[in-house]
Amino acid sequence: MDSLSTGLVADVLRRLHQEAEIADAPLMQTLAAAAGSREEMISQVVAAESSDLRKVYQGFASNFLSVSPRFGRFLYMCARACKAKRIVEFGSSMGISAIYLAAGLRDMGGGHLIGTDLEPGKIERARANVAAAGLADLVEFRLGDARETLESDLGGDIDMVMLDGAFTLYLPILKLLEPHLKRGALIVGENAFEEAYIDYVRDPQNGYLSLSLPFDPGRGNEFTIKTR
């Protein structure tokens, strides 16, 4: 069974990707014009997060900032490959990546996805989008700072983590979740630009193997496996 090829999930994802492209086009143009290079743009976002994280993401409240269809398909395949039953997502935005992940859970017989976001409007839309895809029974969205919302009540061991929120919080969130990660758990980071995070997951002494992904160049996609 493959929910991504035909049917309700495929139809909802197709619609949402079209909406995301329209909604985010002006922002992408503005960011590209404001920064001389990708490195400058990343540095500016990291500096802004360090100054006032909530203000930064309030400014993105109407933007999807979503994964690409190709990356979403990769997430679905990862969920199925590791036979995930419990997935945690940091930075759910409008719910596109949550749909890919929850579809993977559904196609394997069920499971539980915990998603998080700072913005109330995004959580509301994510819930509506997941429900439209017929996956609401598999997904729980938590509103607030993930350092607080993911601190407890995770329900058991974690098979997979998706990191797609504030760049500067990838390492703190990973460390918060570490005690719950199964050996062999997958950690997928999009926009994994922060050097401290990359250095940590690429050091085998920390119990991970990690490498960059070749598709969607420039998006900072990092694939990591928990080895112990």
PDB file of C-alpha atoms in Angstrom:
ATOM      1  CA  MET A   1       0.000   0.000   0.000  1.00  0.00           C
ATOM      2  CA  ASP A   2       1.317   3.448  -0.943  1.00  0.00           C
ATOM      3  CA  SER A   3      -0.752   6.492   0.026  1.00  0.00           C
ATOM      4  CA  LEU A   4       1.493   8.919  -1.868  1.00  0.00           C
ATOM      5  CA  SER A   5       0.732   7.700  -5.371  1.00  0.00           C
ATOM      6  CA  THR A   6      -3.061   7.961  -5.542  1.00  0.00           C
ATOM      7  CA  GLY A   7      -6.012   8.764  -3.337  1.00  0.00           C
ATOM      8  CA  LEU A   8      -6.862  11.320  -0.660  1.00  0.00           C
ATOM      9  CA  VAL A   9      -3.367  11.837   0.794  1.00  0.00           C
ATOM     10  CA  ALA A  10      -1.844  12.340  -2.649  1.00  0.00           C
ATOM     11  CA  ASP A  11      -4.565  14.843  -3.593  1.00  0.00           C
ATOM     12  CA  VAL A  12      -4.174  16.865  -0.382  1.00  0.00           C
ATOM     13  CA  LEU A  13      -0.389  16.979  -0.714  1.00  0.00           C
ATOM     14  CA  ARG A  14      -0.611  18.123  -4.309  1.00  0.00           C
ATOM     15  CA  ARG A  15      -2.916  20.990  -3.262  1.00  0.00           C
ATOM     16  CA  LEU A  16      -0.782  21.983  -0.281  1.00  0.00           C
ATOM     17  CA  HIS A  17       2.453  22.073  -2.270  1.00  0.00           C
ATOM     18  CA  GLN A  18       0.786  24.396  -4.758  1.00  0.00           C
ATOM     19  CA  GLU A  19      -0.426  26.642  -1.923  1.00  0.00           C
ATOM     20  CA  ALA A  20       3.031  26.613  -0.344  1.00  0.00           C
ATOM     21  CA  GLU A  21       4.739  27.651  -3.561  1.00  0.00           C
ATOM     22  CA  ILE A  22       2.417  30.634  -3.957  1.00  0.00           C
ATOM     23  CA  ALA A  23       2.577  31.672  -0.297  1.00  0.00           C
ATOM     24  CA  ASP A  24       6.363  31.441   0.029  1.00  0.00           C
ATOM     25  CA  ALA A  25       7.488  32.875  -3.314  1.00  0.00           C
ATOM     26  CA  PRO A  26       7.618  36.532  -2.118  1.00  0.00           C
ATOM     27  CA  LEU A  27       9.578  35.571   1.017  1.00  0.00           C
ATOM     28  CA  MET A  28      12.119  33.547  -0.942  1.00  0.00           C
ATOM     29  CA  GLN A  29      12.631  36.452  -3.342  1.00  0.00           C
ATOM     30  CA  THR A  30      13.077  38.890  -0.455  1.00  0.00           C
ATOM     31  CA  LEU A  31      15.586  36.686   1.347  1.00  0.00           C
ATOM     32  CA  ALA A  32      17.550  36.085  -1.831  1.00  0.00           C
ATOM     33  CA  ALA A  33      17.705  39.806  -2.585  1.00  0.00           C
ATOM     34  CA  ALA A  34      18.670  40.775   0.964  1.00  0.00           C
ATOM     35  CA  ALA A  35      21.611  38.391   1.238  1.00  0.00           C
ATOM     36  CA  GLY A  36      24.603  38.212  -1.054  1.00  0.00           C
ATOM     37  CA  SER A  37      24.990  34.470  -0.630  1.00  0.00           C
ATOM     38  CA  ARG A  38      23.378  31.439   0.964  1.00  0.00           C
ATOM     39  CA  GLU A  39      25.946  31.619   3.772  1.00  0.00           C
ATOM     40  CA  GLU A  40      25.030  35.248   4.483  1.00  0.00           C
ATOM     41  CA  MET A  41      21.331  34.403   4.541  1.00  0.00           C
ATOM     42  CA  ILE A  42      21.908  31.555   6.994  1.00  0.00           C
ATOM     43  CA  SER A  43      24.075  33.759   9.206  1.00  0.00           C
ATOM     44  CA  GLN A  44      21.368  36.410   9.270  1.00  0.00           C
ATOM     45  CA  VAL A  45      18.682  33.918  10.298  1.00  0.00           C
ATOM     46  CA  VAL A  46      20.900  32.417  13.027  1.00  0.00           C
ATOM     47  CA  ALA A  47      21.702  35.880  14.386  1.00  0.00           C
ATOM     48  CA  ALA A  48      18.027  36.865  14.364  1.00  0.00           C
ATOM     49  CA  GLU A  49      17.034  33.647  16.168  1.00  0.00           C
ATOM     50  CA  SER A  50      19.678  34.241  18.806  1.00  0.00           C
ATOM     51  CA  SER A  51      18.336  37.741  19.362  1.00  0.00           C
ATOM     52  CA  ASP A  52      14.580  37.008  19.453  1.00  0.00           C
ATOM     53  CA  LEU A  53      13.487  33.580  18.280  1.00  0.00           C
ATOM     54  CA  ARG A  54       9.756  34.140  18.773  1.00  0.00           C
ATOM     55  CA  LYS A  55       9.820  37.385  16.801  1.00  0.00           C
ATOM     56  CA  VAL A  56      11.561  35.665  13.879  1.00  0.00           C
ATOM     57  CA  TYR A  57       8.943  32.950  13.588  1.00  0.00           C
ATOM     58  CA  GLN A  58       6.032  35.293  14.165  1.00  0.00           C
ATOM     59  CA  GLY A  59       7.295  36.976  11.015  1.00  0.00           C
ATOM     60  CA  PHE A  60       6.968  33.657   9.174  1.00  0.00           C
ATOM     61  CA  ALA A  61       3.460  32.935  10.492  1.00  0.00           C
ATOM     62  CA  SER A  62       1.854  32.997   7.042  1.00  0.00           C
ATOM     63  CA  ASN A  63       4.616  31.047   5.320  1.00  0.00           C
ATOM     64  CA  PHE A  64       4.639  27.288   4.830  1.00  0.00           C
ATOM     65  CA  LEU A  65       8.452  26.891   4.804  1.00  0.00           C
ATOM     66  CA  SER A  66       7.678  23.317   3.878  1.00  0.00           C
ATOM     67  CA  VAL A  67       9.655  20.365   2.574  1.00  0.00           C
ATOM     68  CA  SER A  68       9.775  19.728  -1.151  1.00  0.00           C
ATOM     69  CA  PRO A  69       7.715  16.865  -2.638  1.00  0.00           C
ATOM     70  CA  ARG A  70      10.930  14.905  -3.140  1.00  0.00           C
ATOM     71  CA  PHE A  71      12.047  15.405   0.439  1.00  0.00           C
ATOM     72  CA  GLY A  72       8.553  14.539   1.666  1.00  0.00           C
ATOM     73  CA  ARG A  73       8.686  11.261  -0.256  1.00  0.00           C
ATOM     74  CA  PHE A  74      12.050  10.579   1.386  1.00  0.00           C
ATOM     75  CA  LEU A  75      10.491  11.139   4.833  1.00  0.00           C
ATOM     76  CA  TYR A  76       7.693   8.714   4.017  1.00  0.00           C
ATOM     77  CA  MET A  77      10.231   6.113   2.859  1.00  0.00           C
ATOM     78  CA  CYS A  78      12.322   6.598   6.010  1.00  0.00           C
ATOM     79  CA  ALA A  79       9.279   6.060   8.223  1.00  0.00           C
ATOM     80  CA  ARG A  80       8.500   2.836   6.403  1.00  0.00           C
ATOM     81  CA  ALA A  81      12.107   1.656   6.211  1.00  0.00           C
ATOM     82  CA  CYS A  82      12.627   1.891   9.978  1.00  0.00           C
ATOM     83  CA  LYS A  83       9.131   0.501  10.655  1.00  0.00           C
ATOM     84  CA  ALA A  84       8.405   3.548  12.777  1.00  0.00           C
ATOM     85  CA  LYS A  85       5.678   3.472  15.377  1.00  0.00           C
ATOM     86  CA  ARG A  86       6.544   6.713  17.182  1.00  0.00           C
ATOM     87  CA  ILE A  87       7.851   9.809  15.395  1.00  0.00           C
ATOM     88  CA  VAL A  88       8.623  13.283  16.764  1.00  0.00           C
ATOM     89  CA  GLU A  89       8.676  16.342  14.514  1.00  0.00           C
ATOM     90  CA  PHE A  90      10.201  19.665  15.548  1.00  0.00           C
ATOM     91  CA  GLY A  91       8.696  22.452  13.439  1.00  0.00           C
ATOM     92  CA  SER A  92       5.446  21.212  11.894  1.00  0.00           C
ATOM     93  CA  SER A  93       4.404  24.497  10.235  1.00  0.00           C
ATOM     94  CA  MET A  94       1.262  23.880   8.132  1.00  0.00           C
ATOM     95  CA  GLY A  95       1.505  20.098   8.394  1.00  0.00           C
ATOM     96  CA  ILE A  96       2.872  19.028   5.006  1.00  0.00           C
ATOM     97  CA  SER A  97       5.757  16.963   6.398  1.00  0.00           C
ATOM     98  CA  ALA A  98       3.448  15.596   9.092  1.00  0.00           C
ATOM     99  CA  ILE A  99       1.200  14.225   6.358  1.00  0.00           C
ATOM    100  CA  TYR A 100       4.099  12.418   4.700  1.00  0.00           C
ATOM    101  CA  LEU A 101       5.187  10.933   8.028  1.00  0.00           C
ATOM    102  CA  ALA A 102       1.694  10.006   9.189  1.00  0.00           C
ATOM    103  CA  ALA A 103       0.971   8.418   5.811  1.00  0.00           C
ATOM    104  CA  GLY A 104       3.992   6.191   6.384  1.00  0.00           C
ATOM    105  CA  LEU A 105       2.619   5.215   9.787  1.00  0.00           C
ATOM    106  CA  ARG A 106      -0.848   4.526   8.373  1.00  0.00           C
ATOM    107  CA  ASP A 107       0.465   2.404   5.512  1.00  0.00           C
ATOM    108  CA  MET A 108       2.294   0.195   8.040  1.00  0.00           C
ATOM    109  CA  GLY A 109      -0.723  -0.267  10.272  1.00  0.00           C
ATOM    110  CA  GLY A 110      -0.618   2.770  12.565  1.00  0.00           C
ATOM    111  CA  GLY A 111       1.495   4.654  15.060  1.00  0.00           C
ATOM    112  CA  HIS A 112       1.816   8.058  16.674  1.00  0.00           C
ATOM    113  CA  LEU A 113       3.354  11.307  15.462  1.00  0.00           C
ATOM    114  CA  ILE A 114       4.007  14.196  17.849  1.00  0.00           C
ATOM    115  CA  GLY A 115       4.407  17.498  16.015  1.00  0.00           C
ATOM    116  CA  THR A 116       5.300  20.910  17.438  1.00  0.00           C
ATOM    117  CA  ASP A 117       5.215  24.556  16.434  1.00  0.00           C
ATOM    118  CA  LEU A 118       5.456  27.974  18.052  1.00  0.00           C
ATOM    119  CA  GLU A 119       2.677  29.589  16.033  1.00  0.00           C
ATOM    120  CA  PRO A 120      -0.998  28.993  17.002  1.00  0.00           C
ATOM    121  CA  GLY A 121      -2.206  29.721  13.468  1.00  0.00           C
ATOM    122  CA  LYS A 122       0.154  27.154  12.002  1.00  0.00           C
ATOM    123  CA  ILE A 123      -0.915  24.494  14.472  1.00  0.00           C
ATOM    124  CA  GLU A 124      -4.552  25.203  13.604  1.00  0.00           C
ATOM    125  CA  ARG A 125      -3.901  24.882   9.880  1.00  0.00           C
ATOM    126  CA  ALA A 126      -1.717  21.810  10.362  1.00  0.00           C
ATOM    127  CA  ARG A 127      -4.521  20.061  12.222  1.00  0.00           C
ATOM    128  CA  ALA A 128      -6.983  20.952   9.471  1.00  0.00           C
ATOM    129  CA  ASN A 129      -4.637  19.759   6.733  1.00  0.00           C
ATOM    130  CA  VAL A 130      -3.861  16.471   8.467  1.00  0.00           C
ATOM    131  CA  ALA A 131      -7.581  15.915   9.025  1.00  0.00           C
ATOM    132  CA  ALA A 132      -8.274  16.641   5.353  1.00  0.00           C
ATOM    133  CA  ALA A 133      -5.804  13.878   4.485  1.00  0.00           C
ATOM    134  CA  GLY A 134      -7.652  11.465   6.783  1.00  0.00           C
ATOM    135  CA  LEU A 135      -4.729  11.100   9.203  1.00  0.00           C
ATOM    136  CA  ALA A 136      -5.863  13.041  12.278  1.00  0.00           C
ATOM    137  CA  ASP A 137      -6.083   9.957  14.472  1.00  0.00           C
ATOM    138  CA  LEU A 138      -2.323   9.394  14.101  1.00  0.00           C
ATOM    139  CA  VAL A 139      -1.092  12.917  14.844  1.00  0.00           C
ATOM    140  CA  GLU A 140      -0.837  15.054  17.974  1.00  0.00           C
ATOM    141  CA  PHE A 141       0.263  18.669  17.585  1.00  0.00           C
ATOM    142  CA  ARG A 142       1.738  20.556  20.542  1.00  0.00           C
ATOM    143  CA  LEU A 143       1.787  24.343  20.622  1.00  0.00           C
ATOM    144  CA  GLY A 144       4.745  26.174  22.132  1.00  0.00           C
ATOM    145  CA  ASP A 145       8.510  26.070  22.576  1.00  0.00           C
ATOM    146  CA  ALA A 146       9.626  22.530  21.738  1.00  0.00           C
ATOM    147  CA  ARG A 147      12.146  22.626  24.582  1.00  0.00           C
ATOM    148  CA  GLU A 148       9.084  22.579  26.834  1.00  0.00           C
ATOM    149  CA  THR A 149       6.459  20.715  24.785  1.00  0.00           C
ATOM    150  CA  LEU A 150       8.805  17.767  24.122  1.00  0.00           C
ATOM    151  CA  GLU A 151      10.229  17.611  27.612  1.00  0.00           C
ATOM    152  CA  SER A 152       7.761  14.956  28.761  1.00  0.00           C
ATOM    153  CA  ASP A 153       4.828  12.715  27.798  1.00  0.00           C
ATOM    154  CA  LEU A 154       6.441  11.252  24.689  1.00  0.00           C
ATOM    155  CA  GLY A 155       4.724   7.920  25.219  1.00  0.00           C
ATOM    156  CA  GLY A 156       7.716   5.638  24.815  1.00  0.00           C
ATOM    157  CA  ASP A 157      10.782   5.047  22.668  1.00  0.00           C
ATOM    158  CA  ILE A 158      11.201   7.099  19.497  1.00  0.00           C
ATOM    159  CA  ASP A 159      11.894   5.488  16.118  1.00  0.00           C
ATOM    160  CA  MET A 160      12.342   8.639  14.049  1.00  0.00           C
ATOM    161  CA  VAL A 161      12.865  12.387  14.492  1.00  0.00           C
ATOM    162  CA  MET A 162      12.277  15.127  11.952  1.00  0.00           C
ATOM    163  CA  LEU A 163      14.031  18.454  12.653  1.00  0.00           C
ATOM    164  CA  ASP A 164      12.699  21.396  10.665  1.00  0.00           C
ATOM    165  CA  GLY A 165      12.317  24.301  13.082  1.00  0.00           C
ATOM    166  CA  ALA A 166      14.591  27.047  14.394  1.00  0.00           C
ATOM    167  CA  PHE A 167      18.132  26.376  13.175  1.00  0.00           C
ATOM    168  CA  THR A 168      19.720  27.101  16.552  1.00  0.00           C
ATOM    169  CA  LEU A 169      17.551  24.570  18.407  1.00  0.00           C
ATOM    170  CA  TYR A 170      18.397  21.405  16.481  1.00  0.00           C
ATOM    171  CA  LEU A 171      21.094  20.309  18.920  1.00  0.00           C
ATOM    172  CA  PRO A 172      19.160  21.187  22.111  1.00  0.00           C
ATOM    173  CA  ILE A 173      16.086  19.324  20.813  1.00  0.00           C
ATOM    174  CA  LEU A 174      18.137  16.299  19.789  1.00  0.00           C
ATOM    175  CA  LYS A 175      19.779  16.151  23.216  1.00  0.00           C
ATOM    176  CA  LEU A 176      16.373  16.496  24.856  1.00  0.00           C
ATOM    177  CA  LEU A 177      15.106  13.492  22.893  1.00  0.00           C
ATOM    178  CA  GLU A 178      18.274  11.374  23.144  1.00  0.00           C
ATOM    179  CA  PRO A 179      17.217   9.335  26.191  1.00  0.00           C
ATOM    180  CA  HIS A 180      14.153   8.168  24.246  1.00  0.00           C
ATOM    181  CA  LEU A 181      15.841   7.302  20.933  1.00  0.00           C
ATOM    182  CA  LYS A 182      15.945   3.646  20.008  1.00  0.00           C
ATOM    183  CA  ARG A 183      19.187   2.242  18.703  1.00  0.00           C
ATOM    184  CA  GLY A 184      18.835   2.565  14.939  1.00  0.00           C
ATOM    185  CA  ALA A 185      16.500   5.554  15.221  1.00  0.00           C
ATOM    186  CA  LEU A 186      16.586   7.888  12.225  1.00  0.00           C
ATOM    187  CA  ILE A 187      17.074  11.637  12.628  1.00  0.00           C
ATOM    188  CA  VAL A 188      16.380  13.717   9.540  1.00  0.00           C
ATOM    189  CA  GLY A 189      17.309  17.387   9.576  1.00  0.00           C
ATOM    190  CA  GLU A 190      16.223  19.881   6.972  1.00  0.00           C
ATOM    191  CA  ASN A 191      17.996  23.232   7.133  1.00  0.00           C
ATOM    192  CA  ALA A 192      20.600  21.614   9.384  1.00  0.00           C
ATOM    193  CA  PHE A 193      22.988  24.511   8.990  1.00  0.00           C
ATOM    194  CA  GLU A 194      24.209  25.104  12.525  1.00  0.00           C
ATOM    195  CA  GLU A 195      27.813  23.952  12.917  1.00  0.00           C
ATOM    196  CA  ALA A 196      27.377  22.716  16.494  1.00  0.00           C
ATOM    197  CA  TYR A 197      24.619  20.322  15.398  1.00  0.00           C
ATOM    198  CA  ILE A 198      26.552  19.022  12.391  1.00  0.00           C
ATOM    199  CA  ASP A 199      29.727  18.534  14.428  1.00  0.00           C
ATOM    200  CA  TYR A 200      27.790  16.647  17.108  1.00  0.00           C
ATOM    201  CA  VAL A 201      25.981  14.155  14.861  1.00  0.00           C
ATOM    202  CA  ARG A 202      29.040  13.550  12.681  1.00  0.00           C
ATOM    203  CA  ASP A 203      31.169  12.585  15.681  1.00  0.00           C
ATOM    204  CA  PRO A 204      30.809   8.790  16.172  1.00  0.00           C
ATOM    205  CA  GLN A 205      31.783   9.247  19.825  1.00  0.00           C
ATOM    206  CA  ASN A 206      28.328  10.741  20.372  1.00  0.00           C
ATOM    207  CA  GLY A 207      26.637   7.594  19.127  1.00  0.00           C
ATOM    208  CA  TYR A 208      25.637   8.664  15.618  1.00  0.00           C
ATOM    209  CA  LEU A 209      26.567   8.183  11.986  1.00  0.00           C
ATOM    210  CA  SER A 210      25.577  11.091   9.770  1.00  0.00           C
ATOM    211  CA  LEU A 211      25.964  12.510   6.285  1.00  0.00           C
ATOM    212  CA  SER A 212      24.491  15.177   4.062  1.00  0.00           C
ATOM    213  CA  LEU A 213      21.835  14.253   1.523  1.00  0.00           C
ATOM    214  CA  PRO A 214      22.516  15.009  -2.152  1.00  0.00           C
ATOM    215  CA  PHE A 215      19.033  16.130  -3.193  1.00  0.00           C
ATOM    216  CA  ASP A 216      17.477  19.585  -2.743  1.00  0.00           C
ATOM    217  CA  PRO A 217      20.966  21.179  -2.756  1.00  0.00           C
ATOM    218  CA  GLY A 218      21.350  24.190  -0.507  1.00  0.00           C
ATOM    219  CA  ARG A 219      18.624  23.061   1.895  1.00  0.00           C
ATOM    220  CA  GLY A 220      21.053  21.604   4.427  1.00  0.00           C
ATOM    221  CA  ASN A 221      19.521  18.130   4.473  1.00  0.00           C
ATOM    222  CA  GLU A 222      21.249  15.822   6.973  1.00  0.00           C
ATOM    223  CA  PHE A 223      20.568  12.117   7.522  1.00  0.00           C
ATOM    224  CA  THR A 224      21.584  10.586  10.850  1.00  0.00           C
ATOM    225  CA  ILE A 225      21.297   7.170  12.489  1.00  0.00           C
ATOM    226  CA  LYS A 226      21.523   6.503  16.225  1.00  0.00           C
ATOM    227  CA  THR A 227      24.096   3.741  16.602  1.00  0.00           C
ATOM    228  CA  ARG A 228      23.921   3.066  20.341  1.00  0.00           C
TER     229      ARG A 228
END
